[in-house]
Amino acid sequence: MTIRAAIVGPTGYTGLFLTELLLRHPGAALTYLASRREPPVDLRDEFPRLHGRLDDELAVSRPIDPQAIAAAADVAFLCLPHKAAMEHTPALLDAGLRVIDLSADYRLRDADVYERVYDTPHEDADRLGEAVYGLPELFRDQIRGAQLVANPGCYPTAAALAVAPLIHAGLVSADRVIVNAASGVTGAGRKEKAHLHFPEQSQAYMAYGAIGGHRHQPEIEQTLEHAAGRPVPVLFVPHLLPIDRGILETIYLDPTPGVDEARLMEAYHRAYADEPFVRVKRDPPNVKHVVDTNCCDLSVRLTGPADRPTVVAFAAEDNMIKGASGQAIQNMNLMFGLDETAGLR
Amino acid sequence: MTIRAAIVGPTGYTGLFLTELLLRHPGAALTYLASRREPPVDLRDEFPRLHGRLDDELAVSRPIDPQAIAAAADVAFLCLPHKAAMEHTPALLDAGLRVIDLSADYRLRDADVYERVYDTPHEDADRLGEAVYGLPELFRDQIRGAQLVANPGCYPTAAALAVAPLIHAGLVSADRVIVNAASGVTGAGRKEKAHLHFPEQSQAYMAYGAIGGHRHQPEIEQTLEHAAGRPVPVLFVPHLLPIDRGILETIYLDPTPGVDEARLMEAYHRAYADEPFVRVKRDPPNVKHVVDTNCCDLSVRLTGPADRPTVVAFAAEDNMIKGASGQAIQNMNLMFGLDETAGLR
Amino acid sequence: MTIRAAIVGPTGYTGLFLTELLLRHPGAALTYLASRREPPVDLRDEFPRLHGRLDDELAVSRPIDPQAIAAAADVAFLCLPHKAAMEHTPALLDAGLRVIDLSADYRLRDADVYERVYDTPHEDADRLGEAVYGLPELFRDQIRGAQLVANPGCYPTAAALAVAPLIHAGLVSADRVIVNAASGVTGAGRKEKAHLHFPEQSQAYMAYGAIGGHRHQPEIEQTLEHAAGRPVPVLFVPHLLPIDRGILETIYLDPTPGVDEARLMEAYHRAYADEPFVRVKRDPPNVKHVVDTNCCDLSVRLTGPADRPTVVAFAAEDNMIKGASGQAIQNMNLMFGLDETAGLR
Amino acid sequence: MTIRAAIVGPTGYTGLFLTELLLRHPGAALTYLASRREPPVDLRDEFPRLHGRLDDELAVSRPIDPQAIAAAADVAFLCLPHKAAMEHTPALLDAGLRVIDLSADYRLRDADVYERVYDTPHEDADRLGEAVYGLPELFRDQIRGAQLVANPGCYPTAAALAVAPLIHAGLVSADRVIVNAASGVTGAGRKEKAHLHFPEQSQAYMAYGAIGGHRHQPEIEQTLEHAAGRPVPVLFVPHLLPIDRGILETIYLDPTPGVDEARLMEAYHRAYADEPFVRVKRDPPNVKHVVDTNCCDLSVRLTGPADRPTVVAFAAEDNMIKGASGQAIQNMNLMFGLDETAGLR
C-alpha cells in the first residue's frame, strides 16, 4: 500500500523539499498540490529543478478543497504560514485526513503563550490538547496514533535533542540554557528581503532579530520543561550564516556538581543508542556533514576551570530536512506504520 | 588644492564605492551627497560600514540643487539610473560643475541607438557630441579637457581593453567578436530580486538576459568600431557568478593569417606598457586578483588546429572599481590634473 | 533480486556520491569497499556524513582482491585515478564482475590518442574495442550488454548532449565547436591544493589549465566525430567556479545556412523526447536547478546579425551526478535490466 | 618625513594585507621584504594582485639581515610564525629598528604561560617586560614610546574591546566570560589543509580545536585581568565560517545586580567616544560592515528573565585588518607620531 500525500502551500522551501523527498519515497506518493494562489501555480515554474519530475496533472496547484484533498490523499502536509495553517486544519481533519502541520500553530500547548509570541489570537485553541509535537525521539508513541502532528521548528529540534537528555538525567542545571544558534538562509524563507539580497548576505555573518525574543525560544522552553519537570529559562541568540542550509547550535550549560564529560556523553549514547537519525560524535559536528540528511549530530564537552566548569553541547542538522521536511516525512512514516527511515536514507 | 566632489544618487553600490574611494583620496574630498529621496537619507544607515567615517553634516542627503552643489563642489559624480541622469546633467553643467556620469545616458554617441537600446527618448541628444567616453586608456587626452565624461559600463571596459589593441593592430578579424562574460552580483544593482535572493543565487551559475541582446553590446561595438575603423559585430553573453564583485570575460576571436601568440601578447604590451591600471599577464587572470583594485588584467592565447586557430583573450576587473567607481575617480584625476593614480593604489 | 555493488577506490568524491546513491537505491546494495590504502580506511572517518549510514563491517575498506570482490558483488565501480584503473580492470573482469570505470582509461577508443593525452602507455589497449562509452542517451543499447563501461567525463557528458543532436541533424557546422565551460570545485578532486584553499577559491573565478589542451577535449571530439561522421575540432576552455558542484557549458557554433531557432529547439526535443534525464528548456539553464539531480538541462539560441548568426547552446549538469556517479548508476541500471531511473529520481 | 617599513616574513596573509596597507599609506613606504625563503621569492608571484604595484627591486625578498634591514627601514613588521619571531626580534632591535611583532611571541607577559600554551621554551623571556601589548584603545600611551610592540591576536582584540569596559565599570561579573567566536578562513593561515579545501569548507560551519583550549584564551584572560584587577576565567569557543575575512564574537556575561541595558551602552560610549576605530551600535554588528575597515563594531544587550538576566555583547572586526595588519599600522602610526588613522580610512 502506498501512502498518498498532499502538500498544502507548496511554493515555499519546505514545499520544495517535501516534494523532492516524496518523489524518492518508496512507500508514499505525492498526489495533490493545494494552494491559495490564483491563478493556479505550476510548481515546476516555481522550482525549475522539478521539471521533468512532476507530471502535468500533478504539477499545477488546485484549490485548498478539503473534500477533494481527502479524496486524493491520506495525509496533508501543511506548509502554510502560521495563522493560515489553523484556518485550514479543522476542515482537513474533518474531511478524514491526517495532518502534519509545519507551521507554528499547534506547537505551543498553551494558547496564551502562542498569542503573546505570535501576536494573534489562536482560532483553534481547543485542539491544542490533541495535537502531538512531532519530535519522534521524544514523542514517538504519541505520534504513531496522532491525527494532527505539529512538526517542530528547526531551531527547537536541534536544541531539544541536545539538551533534553542532559537535563532529564540531571547532569546540567535547569536554571539557564544559553543557545547560540546559527542558520543558513533558507530558514528565513523564500521571500526576497533587502538584507538577504545576495551581495548583502554573501560573506556576511550577524546575530538577528530581538536578542532573547525569537519565537522559537518559548518552543524550546516548552520541550525542556517537559524534560526537566519544571520551567527552564532559555536564552536563544540566532545568527545568520552565508550558506543555504544547515543549523549549528552551540549550547552553554552549567553542570550539576560532580559531573564529568564521560557521563555527559553516556547520557547521549543512552538516549540515542537506537535512534536512526541522531548521531553522537566525539568531535564537534559540522553542518556540512548533515546537510541533505535527516540526521542531527550531537557532541558535548566539559571545560573551563575545575571550580566553575561549563558544559558545551553542539547540535547540527539540516534546517530543511531534520529541521522541517525530513522530520515531517519521519512523522508520516510513524503515523502510517511504515519503516521510520523510509525515504530518508 | 583639494578637489571637492559631490555624489548625486549615492544610495546604490556605485555610490558606496565612490564614497569609500573619496574618503581615502589624498587630493579630493567628498563634500555633498545629493539625493531625490524624501525624507533625506543618512548614508550611514544605508551602508553601516560608513558609520564613524562620514560626519553628521555630510552624511545626510540634500536635494539635487545644482546651485547648492556647485557652491560646495567642483565635480559631480552621477550615480543615478539612466534617464534620471540626463534629466539632471544639463543644469549641473550649467551651474559650472564638471560631471562624471556613471549611467548609460551619454555613452552611446548615436541617439538613435540609445533610444532603441534603452527604449526611451534621449532628452539631451545635442550634448552627446561633447560628452567624452571615459576610458582613459583609449581617450585620455579628451578626458583631460572634458566637462562631461560618460563613465563606461563595467562589461564594456573589460571588453574594450582586451579587444581594441588586437583589432587596431589588425591581428584579429573584425567580423565577429564573441564575448563570454561573467559578473558578480553587485553588477545587478542593490534592489533585491527573487532570483538574487541569497538561497537562489548561492551556489548558482547561469547566463541571463536576452542572449545577444544585452544593453552593453552596442556600447562594446561602438568602442571596437572606433578601434577598427569599421563596424564590429559583437556577440555578448553575460553570466551571473555567485560572488559579490568581479568580472571575467573570455573572448573568442579569429586571428588574421599568420598571427602567432607572441604577436598578440606584443600588441598588449605595446598598448599598455605605460598604463598604470592594465596588467598584461602570462596566465589567464582571476577575478580574485583584481577585486578591490582599479586594475584590469589581460592575457591572450592562440589555440586550436593550425588550419583554423582561435584567439582566446581574457580580461578581469572589479566591476565596482575599474568597471565603475574606480574608473570614475581615474577620470576625475585626469580632468583636474591630479596624478592619475591618486587614491587608486 | 538486489544487485550487489562494490566500489573500488571509494575515498574520493565520486566514491562518496556513489555510496550515497547506492544507499538510496531500491534495487541495489553496496556490499564491498575496496581500497589500496594501508592500513584500511573506515569510510565513515573519511566522510563523516556517512556515520550511522554504513554498518561496521561494510565501512572498513578491504583489499582490491578480485576473487573476494566477485564473491560479494555483481558489479564493480572503479573510482581509481586513470592508470590505476586499467591495472585492476582485467582481473576484475576475469573474476566475472561487470565493471563501470569512472576513470578515463577506457573512454578513448584510440590508444595512441590516450597515450598522447595522458602521457602514459595504455596497458590494456586490446580491450578498448569492447569497452562501451557509457553515455546512455547515445549508446543505450551497447551499454545494456556491456561487461565493461567507460563512464564519461563530466565536461564531455554535457558537451556531447548539447552538440551531438545539432551536428547529427546538420544544423550546425562541424568545423569548429567552442565550448566555454565552468565547473564547481569538486571536479578538481579531493586532494587539497594551494589554489583551491578556501580563501583563494572563495569569490574567485578564472580559466585554468592549458587553454585548448584539457584532457576532456579529445573525449568530446571523439563523441562528436561519432555524431558527425567526420572529425570535429573542439576548442574547450574550462573555468573554475567558487561553488561545490555543477557544470555549465556555453557553446558557440556556426549554424548551417537557413537554420532558425525553432529548428534547433526541435532537434533537441526530437532527440530527447523520451529521455528521463535530459530536460530541454526555453530559458538558459542554471546549475542550481540541476545540482543533486541526474538531469542535464539544455537550451539553445540563434543570435547575432542576420548575415553571420551564431548558435549559442547551453548545458547544465551536476558534475558529480550526471557528470560522474549518477551516470554510473544509470549505466548499472541498464546493464542489469533495472528501471533506468531507479535510485535517481 | 616618510616612515620606512620592512616586512619580515611577507608570504602569509598578514604580509599581503600589510603590503597593501603600506602601498596606500600617505606617510609610510614599504622599503624591504625579508624572508627566510631560498631561493628568494617574488611577492608578486605569491600574490598576483600585487603585480604592477611593487617595483622589481622591492618585490623580490632579501635575507633577514638585521643590519641591511635597519639601513633601509625604520620599523620592521614581523609576520613570522611564533617561535621564529623571537629568534629574530633581538637582533632587529639591536640594529636600531622598532619592531611590531604580529606573532604571539611577546603577547603573554608571563613566560610560563607562554611555554604551557605554545608548548615551547620562550627564548627571549627577559624582554617580555618591555614589550607593549599593541591594543591602542587600552594601551595607547605605552605604544607611543615602545621599541617592541606585540600586536594582539585577532580574537583577543575583539574580545578585549567588548568586555574590558564592562568589567572595568563593574557592570558584569568577572567570574565567567563566555566568548562564542566565529572567524573567516584567512584566520587559519595560507597553508592549504584538508578541511580547508574549498569543497570541504564551502557551505560549512563548525566549532574547531580543543573546546576551551584555544591559544587565544589566555591572551584574552590576560587583558581582562588587567581591566578587572583580578583573574577572569574565559571560556572561548571558536568556529570557522565559510567566508574569507571577518570575526564576530557573541559574548555571554552575568550582569552585576541592578545593571540595565542603558548603563551597558553608556559604558561603551564613554570608553570609546573618542576612538576612531571602535563603533558602538544599537543593532548587533555584521562582519560584512567591518570587512576591509580597521573598525571594531560593538553592541550590547541585557536579556533573559528579570531574576537571572544575561548580558549579550557583540564584537565584529576584520580579522586581517583590526585583527592583524591594520592594527599593526595603527601601532606604527602611534609609535612614529603620525596621525593614528593615517592609511586606515
mmCIF file with all atom_site columns, C-alpha atoms in Angstrom, chain B residues 127-228:
data_model
loop_
_atom_site.group_PDB
_atom_site.id
_atom_site.type_symbol
_atom_site.label_atom_id
_atom_site.label_alt_id
_atom_site.label_comp_id
_atom_site.label_asym_id
_atom_site.label_entity_id
_atom_site.label_seq_id
_atom_site.pdbx_PDB_ins_code
_atom_site.Cartn_x
_atom_site.Cartn_y
_atom_site.Cartn_z
_atom_site.occupancy
_atom_site.B_iso_or_equiv
_atom_site.pdbx_formal_charge
_atom_site.auth_seq_id
_atom_site.auth_comp_id
_atom_site.auth_asym_id
_atom_site.auth_atom_id
_atom_site.pdbx_PDB_model_num
ATOM 1   C CA . ARG B 1 127 ? 25.161 67.070 -25.827 1.00 0.00 ? 127 ARG B CA 1
ATOM 2   C CA . LEU B 1 128 ? 26.197 63.587 -26.988 1.00 0.00 ? 128 LEU B CA 1
ATOM 3   C CA . GLY B 1 129 ? 28.780 65.193 -29.242 1.00 0.00 ? 129 GLY B CA 1
ATOM 4   C CA . GLU B 1 130 ? 30.607 66.862 -26.392 1.00 0.00 ? 130 GLU B CA 1
ATOM 5   C CA . ALA B 1 131 ? 30.431 64.043 -23.843 1.00 0.00 ? 131 ALA B CA 1
ATOM 6   C CA . VAL B 1 132 ? 33.714 62.128 -23.660 1.00 0.00 ? 132 VAL B CA 1
ATOM 7   C CA . TYR B 1 133 ? 33.724 58.365 -23.201 1.00 0.00 ? 133 TYR B CA 1
ATOM 8   C CA . GLY B 1 134 ? 35.709 57.927 -20.018 1.00 0.00 ? 134 GLY B CA 1
ATOM 9   C CA . LEU B 1 135 ? 38.016 55.064 -20.839 1.00 0.00 ? 135 LEU B CA 1
ATOM 10  C CA . PRO B 1 136 ? 41.393 56.640 -20.087 1.00 0.00 ? 136 PRO B CA 1
ATOM 11  C CA . GLU B 1 137 ? 43.469 54.023 -21.877 1.00 0.00 ? 137 GLU B CA 1
ATOM 12  C CA . LEU B 1 138 ? 41.791 54.976 -25.161 1.00 0.00 ? 138 LEU B CA 1
ATOM 13  C CA . PHE B 1 139 ? 40.616 58.540 -24.676 1.00 0.00 ? 139 PHE B CA 1
ATOM 14  C CA . ARG B 1 140 ? 42.942 60.074 -22.120 1.00 0.00 ? 140 ARG B CA 1
ATOM 15  C CA . ASP B 1 141 ? 43.520 63.373 -23.849 1.00 0.00 ? 141 ASP B CA 1
ATOM 16  C CA . GLN B 1 142 ? 39.868 64.115 -24.461 1.00 0.00 ? 142 GLN B CA 1
ATOM 17  C CA . ILE B 1 143 ? 39.034 63.264 -20.853 1.00 0.00 ? 143 ILE B CA 1
ATOM 18  C CA . ARG B 1 144 ? 41.530 65.822 -19.590 1.00 0.00 ? 144 ARG B CA 1
ATOM 19  C CA . GLY B 1 145 ? 39.601 68.658 -21.124 1.00 0.00 ? 145 GLY B CA 1
ATOM 20  C CA . ALA B 1 146 ? 36.099 67.302 -20.742 1.00 0.00 ? 146 ALA B CA 1
ATOM 21  C CA . GLN B 1 147 ? 33.275 69.000 -18.894 1.00 0.00 ? 147 GLN B CA 1
ATOM 22  C CA . LEU B 1 148 ? 31.110 65.881 -19.175 1.00 0.00 ? 148 LEU B CA 1
ATOM 23  C CA . VAL B 1 149 ? 32.503 62.354 -19.001 1.00 0.00 ? 149 VAL B CA 1
ATOM 24  C CA . ALA B 1 150 ? 30.372 59.312 -19.711 1.00 0.00 ? 150 ALA B CA 1
ATOM 25  C CA . ASN B 1 151 ? 31.867 56.681 -17.429 1.00 0.00 ? 151 ASN B CA 1
ATOM 26  C CA . PRO B 1 152 ? 31.908 53.348 -19.318 1.00 0.00 ? 152 PRO B CA 1
ATOM 27  C CA . GLY B 1 153 ? 29.865 50.305 -18.442 1.00 0.00 ? 153 GLY B CA 1
ATOM 28  C CA . CYS B 1 154 ? 31.509 47.530 -16.461 1.00 0.00 ? 154 CYS B CA 1
ATOM 29  C CA . TYR B 1 155 ? 31.435 44.871 -19.183 1.00 0.00 ? 155 TYR B CA 1
ATOM 30  C CA . PRO B 1 156 ? 32.430 47.298 -21.988 1.00 0.00 ? 156 PRO B CA 1
ATOM 31  C CA . THR B 1 157 ? 35.505 48.437 -20.048 1.00 0.00 ? 157 THR B CA 1
ATOM 32  C CA . ALA B 1 158 ? 36.955 44.925 -19.912 1.00 0.00 ? 158 ALA B CA 1
ATOM 33  C CA . ALA B 1 159 ? 35.929 44.041 -23.469 1.00 0.00 ? 159 ALA B CA 1
ATOM 34  C CA . ALA B 1 160 ? 37.349 47.206 -24.969 1.00 0.00 ? 160 ALA B CA 1
ATOM 35  C CA . LEU B 1 161 ? 40.660 46.884 -23.170 1.00 0.00 ? 161 LEU B CA 1
ATOM 36  C CA . ALA B 1 162 ? 41.023 43.266 -24.286 1.00 0.00 ? 162 ALA B CA 1
ATOM 37  C CA . VAL B 1 163 ? 39.930 43.571 -27.894 1.00 0.00 ? 163 VAL B CA 1
ATOM 38  C CA . ALA B 1 164 ? 40.742 47.087 -29.107 1.00 0.00 ? 164 ALA B CA 1
ATOM 39  C CA . PRO B 1 165 ? 44.531 46.633 -29.347 1.00 0.00 ? 165 PRO B CA 1
ATOM 40  C CA . LEU B 1 166 ? 44.184 43.351 -31.217 1.00 0.00 ? 166 LEU B CA 1
ATOM 41  C CA . ILE B 1 167 ? 41.732 44.782 -33.709 1.00 0.00 ? 167 ILE B CA 1
ATOM 42  C CA . HIS B 1 168 ? 43.651 48.022 -34.033 1.00 0.00 ? 168 HIS B CA 1
ATOM 43  C CA . ALA B 1 169 ? 46.823 46.084 -34.822 1.00 0.00 ? 169 ALA B CA 1
ATOM 44  C CA . GLY B 1 170 ? 44.991 44.006 -37.403 1.00 0.00 ? 170 GLY B CA 1
ATOM 45  C CA . LEU B 1 171 ? 45.758 40.776 -35.591 1.00 0.00 ? 171 LEU B CA 1
ATOM 46  C CA . VAL B 1 172 ? 42.165 39.595 -35.374 1.00 0.00 ? 172 VAL B CA 1
ATOM 47  C CA . SER B 1 173 ? 39.203 39.734 -37.662 1.00 0.00 ? 173 SER B CA 1
ATOM 48  C CA . ALA B 1 174 ? 36.601 42.415 -37.030 1.00 0.00 ? 174 ALA B CA 1
ATOM 49  C CA . ASP B 1 175 ? 33.892 40.180 -38.469 1.00 0.00 ? 175 ASP B CA 1
ATOM 50  C CA . ARG B 1 176 ? 32.865 38.599 -35.204 1.00 0.00 ? 176 ARG B CA 1
ATOM 51  C CA . VAL B 1 177 ? 33.788 39.010 -31.569 1.00 0.00 ? 177 VAL B CA 1
ATOM 52  C CA . ILE B 1 178 ? 32.315 36.569 -29.067 1.00 0.00 ? 178 ILE B CA 1
ATOM 53  C CA . VAL B 1 179 ? 32.405 37.872 -25.505 1.00 0.00 ? 179 VAL B CA 1
ATOM 54  C CA . ASN B 1 180 ? 31.542 35.232 -22.934 1.00 0.00 ? 180 ASN B CA 1
ATOM 55  C CA . ALA B 1 181 ? 31.250 37.296 -19.764 1.00 0.00 ? 181 ALA B CA 1
ATOM 56  C CA . ALA B 1 182 ? 30.599 36.559 -16.093 1.00 0.00 ? 182 ALA B CA 1
ATOM 57  C CA . SER B 1 183 ? 29.928 39.078 -13.366 1.00 0.00 ? 183 SER B CA 1
ATOM 58  C CA . GLY B 1 184 ? 29.450 39.220 -9.608  1.00 0.00 ? 184 GLY B CA 1
ATOM 59  C CA . VAL B 1 185 ? 26.029 40.153 -8.315  1.00 0.00 ? 185 VAL B CA 1
ATOM 60  C CA . THR B 1 186 ? 26.751 43.782 -7.367  1.00 0.00 ? 186 THR B CA 1
ATOM 61  C CA . GLY B 1 187 ? 26.555 44.340 -11.123 1.00 0.00 ? 187 GLY B CA 1
ATOM 62  C CA . ALA B 1 188 ? 22.824 43.675 -10.914 1.00 0.00 ? 188 ALA B CA 1
ATOM 63  C CA . GLY B 1 189 ? 22.292 46.552 -8.501  1.00 0.00 ? 189 GLY B CA 1
ATOM 64  C CA . ARG B 1 190 ? 21.205 46.913 -4.940  1.00 0.00 ? 190 ARG B CA 1
ATOM 65  C CA . LYS B 1 191 ? 17.494 46.285 -5.331  1.00 0.00 ? 191 LYS B CA 1
ATOM 66  C CA . GLU B 1 192 ? 16.516 42.838 -4.113  1.00 0.00 ? 192 GLU B CA 1
ATOM 67  C CA . LYS B 1 193 ? 15.026 40.474 -6.691  1.00 0.00 ? 193 LYS B CA 1
ATOM 68  C CA . ALA B 1 194 ? 13.638 36.973 -6.439  1.00 0.00 ? 194 ALA B CA 1
ATOM 69  C CA . HIS B 1 195 ? 16.459 35.349 -8.403  1.00 0.00 ? 195 HIS B CA 1
ATOM 70  C CA . LEU B 1 196 ? 19.086 37.255 -6.406  1.00 0.00 ? 196 LEU B CA 1
ATOM 71  C CA . HIS B 1 197 ? 17.719 36.152 -3.025  1.00 0.00 ? 197 HIS B CA 1
ATOM 72  C CA . PHE B 1 198 ? 20.675 34.551 -1.286  1.00 0.00 ? 198 PHE B CA 1
ATOM 73  C CA . PRO B 1 199 ? 19.413 30.935 -1.327  1.00 0.00 ? 199 PRO B CA 1
ATOM 74  C CA . GLU B 1 200 ? 18.665 31.221 -5.054  1.00 0.00 ? 200 GLU B CA 1
ATOM 75  C CA . GLN B 1 201 ? 21.947 32.790 -6.087  1.00 0.00 ? 201 GLN B CA 1
ATOM 76  C CA . SER B 1 202 ? 24.281 30.943 -3.723  1.00 0.00 ? 202 SER B CA 1
ATOM 77  C CA . GLN B 1 203 ? 25.976 28.024 -5.496  1.00 0.00 ? 203 GLN B CA 1
ATOM 78  C CA . ALA B 1 204 ? 24.287 29.150 -8.732  1.00 0.00 ? 204 ALA B CA 1
ATOM 79  C CA . TYR B 1 205 ? 25.629 29.980 -12.182 1.00 0.00 ? 205 TYR B CA 1
ATOM 80  C CA . MET B 1 206 ? 23.681 30.815 -15.322 1.00 0.00 ? 206 MET B CA 1
ATOM 81  C CA . ALA B 1 207 ? 23.517 33.001 -18.389 1.00 0.00 ? 207 ALA B CA 1
ATOM 82  C CA . TYR B 1 208 ? 20.948 35.749 -18.077 1.00 0.00 ? 208 TYR B CA 1
ATOM 83  C CA . GLY B 1 209 ? 19.022 38.277 -20.087 1.00 0.00 ? 209 GLY B CA 1
ATOM 84  C CA . ALA B 1 210 ? 18.252 38.134 -23.761 1.00 0.00 ? 210 ALA B CA 1
ATOM 85  C CA . ILE B 1 211 ? 21.199 36.257 -25.233 1.00 0.00 ? 211 ILE B CA 1
ATOM 86  C CA . GLY B 1 212 ? 22.801 38.638 -27.698 1.00 0.00 ? 212 GLY B CA 1
ATOM 87  C CA . GLY B 1 213 ? 20.546 41.475 -26.552 1.00 0.00 ? 213 GLY B CA 1
ATOM 88  C CA . HIS B 1 214 ? 22.300 42.947 -23.508 1.00 0.00 ? 214 HIS B CA 1
ATOM 89  C CA . ARG B 1 215 ? 22.474 46.758 -23.426 1.00 0.00 ? 215 ARG B CA 1
ATOM 90  C CA . HIS B 1 216 ? 26.231 46.694 -23.132 1.00 0.00 ? 216 HIS B CA 1
ATOM 91  C CA . GLN B 1 217 ? 26.625 45.008 -26.523 1.00 0.00 ? 217 GLN B CA 1
ATOM 92  C CA . PRO B 1 218 ? 26.168 48.195 -28.596 1.00 0.00 ? 218 PRO B CA 1
ATOM 93  C CA . GLU B 1 219 ? 28.493 50.047 -26.227 1.00 0.00 ? 219 GLU B CA 1
ATOM 94  C CA . ILE B 1 220 ? 31.212 47.466 -26.836 1.00 0.00 ? 220 ILE B CA 1
ATOM 95  C CA . GLU B 1 221 ? 30.546 47.636 -30.571 1.00 0.00 ? 221 GLU B CA 1
ATOM 96  C CA . GLN B 1 222 ? 30.898 51.425 -30.568 1.00 0.00 ? 222 GLN B CA 1
ATOM 97  C CA . THR B 1 223 ? 34.350 51.300 -28.971 1.00 0.00 ? 223 THR B CA 1
ATOM 98  C CA . LEU B 1 224 ? 35.534 48.482 -31.211 1.00 0.00 ? 224 LEU B CA 1
ATOM 99  C CA . GLU B 1 225 ? 34.282 50.313 -34.287 1.00 0.00 ? 225 GLU B CA 1
ATOM 100 C CA . HIS B 1 226 ? 36.433 53.225 -33.176 1.00 0.00 ? 226 HIS B CA 1
ATOM 101 C CA . ALA B 1 227 ? 39.413 50.877 -32.964 1.00 0.00 ? 227 ALA B CA 1
ATOM 102 C CA . ALA B 1 228 ? 38.716 49.064 -36.221 1.00 0.00 ? 228 ALA B CA 1
#
